[in-house]
Amino acid sequence: HATLREIRKTPEGVKIAQRAFEDFIAHHDFRLPREVVYTGCGSSHFLSQPLAMATTRLGGRGVSLPCSELLYSREFYPIGNPELLVAISRSGETTEAVNALKSAGVPKFALTAYESTLSREADYSLIVPAHEESVVMTHSFTAFYFAYLQLLLESFGRETFDAEKTAGLTKEMIRNESYIREIVENFDFRNVIFLGSGILYPIALEAMLKMKEMAIFWSEAYPTFEVRHGFKSIADEGTLVVLLADKPFDWHDKLTEEFRGQGARVLTVGRRNTGADYFIETPEVDELLTPVLHLPVIQLLAYYKAVSLGLNPDRPRFLSKVVKW
Ligand code: F1P
């Protein structure tokens, strides 16, 4: 399947991202301001969230909204007075993304894989040519995140990450492919809950979307400990809980125990096992790099779930690669 090839291309995507970033700073004096609004649709919206969080974490103020909310209900959101609007779209042709960008009364920035309508409408564009055959976004998500993160670090006077090393780390994560396949083959789970906190929460949301898109499968996502407040009632012996945790602490162990007590099985992805049924270890990295490690894992999980259900993840039902109106 093309989708599997795209996921396996993540290390290459990181290198493509680095070249796109280097090319951008070589040709532009422009650096990112502190107050930025980010927007996108679908996966590109879930990508707008960690970009907004990274902006905030580095001392700026990032706000993220789906394009349609920015277009039709922006007065309900605390947008403030942004200095830049960043619109994200892999295709650069999604109608809502193009319209959201056009509607901005501030400088416009496009993050996309192609010279496209979006890039032509923007004042600046960071084109990351991590091209994908697959309908769903996989390694391009990681590549876009890494390229823009480098630009943020550079703009805010911070040291950028070592791209070769980061690519190597994603390769390490992809080595878990056969283990992920085994989990899916050994446990025919009926539903899946993804949990993440901080910058890993939008990665949990993206995981939830990947399951729906590739495997047409019931999935949910919550900020890690919020799940205890009612939502956990759906978790039973048919449930897989995927805990995305960089540095687990006591409460992660308690949460794991609680879900196991309900009969659910837990997969922990992080630096140590929390007492889970399944465990994928992540190397120690800066917190801003953690999404890059978790993304291929959750994409592989959705891919193998689709395959185990006899579906073709290359052609998800009812979906198209570009949503136009
Ligand atoms: C946005 C998007 C995809 C999603 C689906 C429909 O596309 O929502 O994320 O997987 O295929 O389109 P784009 O604006 O990033 O090209």
XYZ file of C-alpha atoms and ligand atoms in Angstrom:
341
model
C 0.000 0.000 0.000
C 1.101 3.563 -0.784
C 0.057 4.623 2.725
C 2.569 2.266 4.340
C 5.329 3.516 2.048
C 4.438 7.103 3.006
C 4.665 6.331 6.712
C 8.029 4.636 6.220
C 9.247 7.784 4.436
C 9.129 9.810 7.685
C 12.955 10.010 8.092
C 13.246 11.227 4.495
C 10.429 13.708 5.201
C 12.447 15.217 8.054
C 15.382 15.738 5.694
C 13.132 17.281 3.038
C 11.768 19.552 5.767
C 15.255 20.669 6.754
C 16.113 21.552 3.151
C 12.851 23.509 2.803
C 13.621 25.421 6.024
C 17.196 26.184 4.946
C 15.991 27.293 1.547
C 13.401 29.583 3.154
C 15.842 31.383 5.456
C 18.395 31.701 2.646
C 15.874 33.545 0.465
C 13.859 35.603 2.964
C 14.749 38.214 5.576
C 11.331 37.596 7.078
C 11.227 35.950 10.502
C 8.112 34.775 12.345
C 6.505 37.258 14.756
C 5.344 36.415 18.322
C 1.550 36.575 17.886
C 0.378 34.089 15.325
C -2.954 32.511 14.369
C -2.767 29.064 12.787
C -5.454 27.439 10.703
C -6.074 24.347 8.592
C -8.685 21.639 7.945
C -8.642 18.014 9.096
C -5.099 16.808 9.690
C -3.837 20.253 8.778
C -5.967 21.647 11.605
C -4.541 19.093 14.022
C -1.122 20.242 12.838
C -2.042 23.872 13.455
C -2.473 23.022 17.150
C 1.058 21.817 17.994
C 2.429 24.726 15.936
C 0.382 27.143 18.038
C 1.513 25.365 21.209
C 5.175 25.466 20.162
C 4.818 29.212 19.490
C 3.400 29.736 22.982
C 5.972 27.457 24.610
C 8.774 29.477 23.024
C 7.468 32.722 24.490
C 5.096 33.915 21.770
C 1.331 33.474 21.574
C -0.096 30.917 19.196
C -3.809 30.424 18.610
C -5.227 27.635 16.479
C -8.630 27.377 14.784
C -10.108 25.190 12.040
C -10.479 27.268 8.844
C -14.268 27.098 8.939
C -14.386 28.526 12.475
C -12.039 31.316 11.464
C -14.274 32.052 8.494
C -17.710 31.837 10.076
C -17.452 32.199 13.858
C -14.224 33.991 14.643
C -15.911 36.455 17.010
C -16.319 33.642 19.552
C -12.587 32.993 19.843
C -9.824 34.923 21.677
C -7.790 35.665 18.584
C -6.342 38.944 19.871
C -4.326 41.028 17.437
C -2.174 38.551 15.554
C 0.773 39.723 13.492
C 0.518 36.790 11.093
C -1.951 34.199 9.869
C -0.444 30.822 9.012
C -2.665 28.614 6.840
C -1.671 24.980 6.510
C -2.787 22.752 3.642
C -0.926 19.821 2.130
C -2.596 20.322 -1.265
C -2.766 24.093 -1.015
C -6.137 23.820 -2.777
C -8.623 23.197 0.059
C -11.336 25.818 -0.417
C -11.727 26.685 3.260
C -7.972 27.067 3.744
C -7.669 29.357 0.714
C -10.698 31.401 1.853
C -9.424 31.640 5.438
C -6.088 32.906 4.172
C -7.759 35.433 1.864
C -9.939 36.713 4.712
C -6.974 37.693 6.871
C -6.388 41.358 7.508
C -2.817 40.602 8.547
C 0.259 39.252 6.709
C -0.351 35.767 5.335
C 1.870 32.737 5.464
C 1.255 29.409 3.700
C 2.633 26.065 4.850
C 2.053 23.599 2.022
C 3.623 20.893 -0.133
C 3.139 22.643 -3.491
C 3.218 25.893 -5.394
C -0.550 26.231 -5.195
C -3.475 28.610 -4.853
C -2.624 28.909 -1.166
C 1.037 29.740 -1.757
C 0.122 32.285 -4.460
C -2.348 34.045 -2.150
C 0.189 34.227 0.677
C 2.828 36.876 1.354
C 5.270 34.161 2.383
C 5.224 30.447 1.841
C 7.189 27.600 3.264
C 6.854 24.845 0.682
C 7.793 21.452 2.070
C 7.715 19.033 -0.870
C 6.924 15.927 1.168
C 4.589 14.696 -1.556
C 2.238 11.837 -0.818
C 0.264 9.459 -2.972
C -1.907 8.511 -0.017
C -5.231 10.268 0.570
C -4.476 10.691 4.255
C -1.607 12.821 5.565
C 1.215 10.777 7.065
C 4.893 11.725 6.754
C 3.976 15.143 5.352
C 2.431 16.002 8.752
C 5.738 15.254 10.465
C 7.746 17.049 7.773
C 5.567 20.190 7.928
C 5.824 20.214 11.714
C 9.599 19.865 11.681
C 10.194 22.494 8.964
C 8.007 25.070 10.681
C 9.435 24.283 14.120
C 12.928 24.972 12.777
C 11.708 28.302 11.411
C 10.123 29.165 14.766
C 13.335 28.358 16.642
C 15.409 30.359 14.187
C 12.965 33.296 14.336
C 12.924 33.318 18.145
C 16.720 33.229 18.339
C 16.916 29.632 19.540
C 19.144 26.852 18.395
C 17.515 24.667 15.742
C 17.375 20.866 15.963
C 19.799 18.519 14.269
C 17.795 17.200 11.304
C 20.007 14.164 10.630
C 19.713 13.095 14.246
C 15.956 13.699 14.276
C 15.539 11.681 11.074
C 17.494 8.865 12.760
C 15.176 8.981 15.776
C 12.095 8.638 13.570
C 13.778 5.652 11.915
C 14.151 4.083 15.355
C 10.454 4.595 16.019
C 9.538 2.964 12.701
C 11.485 -0.125 13.798
C 8.481 -0.834 16.034
C 6.411 -1.633 12.957
C 6.292 -5.395 13.470
C 5.497 -4.973 17.170
C 2.607 -2.611 16.290
C 1.351 -5.142 13.769
C 1.483 -7.862 16.448
C -0.539 -5.757 18.881
C -3.251 -5.306 16.265
C -3.191 -8.982 15.256
C -3.264 -10.277 18.838
C -5.925 -7.963 20.200
C -9.021 -7.443 18.083
C -10.048 -4.248 19.865
C -13.489 -2.749 19.175
C -12.641 0.842 19.944
C -9.595 2.892 20.770
C -8.946 5.896 22.999
C -5.876 8.074 22.442
C -4.605 10.143 25.348
C -2.010 12.890 25.299
C -1.186 16.038 27.215
C 0.285 19.364 26.093
C 1.816 19.089 22.661
C 0.908 15.381 22.548
C -2.815 16.121 22.877
C -3.158 17.255 19.239
C -1.136 14.178 18.272
C -3.794 12.101 20.059
C -6.432 13.981 18.021
C -4.548 13.244 14.821
C -4.338 9.565 15.842
C -8.100 9.557 16.356
C -8.563 10.999 12.851
C -6.112 8.512 11.296
C -8.136 5.617 12.770
C -11.348 7.074 11.355
C -9.862 7.834 7.933
C -7.796 4.711 7.352
C -9.664 2.060 9.338
C -13.175 3.634 9.438
C -12.920 2.855 13.119
C -14.434 4.215 16.302
C -11.745 6.237 18.047
C -11.651 9.013 20.591
C -9.018 11.378 21.931
C -8.769 13.298 25.189
C -6.290 15.360 27.157
C -4.814 12.521 29.244
C -6.411 12.867 32.667
C -9.633 14.433 31.425
C -10.643 10.936 30.286
C -11.358 9.941 33.917
C -14.231 12.414 34.101
C -16.998 10.388 32.553
C -15.481 9.376 29.238
C -13.764 6.302 30.664
C -17.149 4.545 30.971
C -16.815 3.352 27.376
C -13.537 1.508 28.069
C -13.935 -2.232 28.643
C -12.340 -5.506 27.529
C -12.860 -4.471 23.897
C -10.911 -1.231 24.281
C -7.345 -0.288 23.519
C -6.158 2.809 25.383
C -3.107 4.424 23.797
C -1.274 6.575 26.286
C 1.076 9.038 24.594
C 3.265 10.224 27.437
C 6.731 11.638 27.115
C 7.779 11.526 30.776
C 5.219 9.457 32.680
C 4.653 10.211 36.383
C 2.658 8.412 39.151
C -0.713 9.444 37.787
C 0.025 7.735 34.471
C 0.646 4.494 36.372
C -2.602 4.944 38.300
C -4.498 5.693 35.088
C -3.051 2.578 33.438
C -4.087 0.494 36.444
C -7.561 1.993 36.401
C -8.121 1.125 32.732
C -6.703 -2.359 33.177
C -9.064 -2.809 36.126
C -11.932 -2.098 33.716
C -10.640 -4.845 31.418
C -9.183 -2.490 28.794
C -5.677 -2.974 27.462
C -3.178 -0.137 27.505
C -0.370 0.697 25.088
C 2.044 3.250 26.534
C 4.310 5.190 24.200
C 6.909 7.083 26.208
C 10.186 6.925 28.079
C 9.089 4.221 30.504
C 6.334 1.681 30.871
C 3.487 2.705 33.160
C 2.496 -0.908 33.862
C 0.778 -1.206 30.492
C 0.055 -4.352 28.459
C 2.103 -3.000 25.576
C 4.979 -0.571 25.570
C 6.908 1.387 22.953
C 9.901 3.256 24.285
C 10.756 6.730 23.034
C 14.233 8.230 23.279
C 14.873 11.315 25.389
C 14.350 14.438 23.278
C 13.356 18.062 23.729
C 9.603 18.211 24.438
C 9.028 20.095 21.161
C 10.363 17.107 19.231
C 8.122 14.512 20.883
C 5.359 14.758 18.205
C 7.882 13.638 15.588
C 8.475 10.396 17.525
C 4.842 9.598 18.252
C 3.396 10.353 14.791
C 4.781 7.331 12.886
C 3.672 5.040 15.733
C 0.046 6.146 15.677
C -0.007 6.155 11.869
C 1.258 2.559 11.774
C -1.340 1.533 14.330
C -4.157 2.958 12.178
C -2.642 1.424 9.063
C -2.457 -2.091 10.538
C -5.931 -1.810 12.025
C -7.252 -0.970 8.539
C -5.404 -3.944 7.041
C -6.683 -6.301 9.758
C -10.232 -5.178 8.963
C -9.674 -5.995 5.292
C -9.770 -2.339 4.238
C -7.581 -0.536 1.754
C -6.149 2.457 3.633
C -5.107 4.019 0.328
C -8.719 4.566 -0.590
C -10.767 5.502 2.460
C -14.483 5.470 1.757
C -16.279 8.805 1.294
C -13.001 10.769 1.430
C -11.171 12.760 -1.183
C -7.663 14.103 -1.105
C -8.781 17.693 -1.504
C -12.050 19.063 -0.152
C -13.483 21.732 -2.433
C -16.805 23.519 -2.300
C -7.065 18.675 4.395
C -7.880 17.397 4.606
C -7.016 16.199 4.966
C -7.851 14.962 5.157
C -8.864 14.704 4.019
C -9.496 15.948 3.518
O -6.312 18.646 3.243
O -8.791 17.648 5.645
O -6.298 16.442 6.130
O -7.017 13.846 5.302
O -8.276 13.990 2.983
O -8.593 17.080 3.425
P -5.205 19.742 2.957
O -5.863 21.095 3.066
O -4.127 19.590 3.985
O -4.734 19.454 1.552
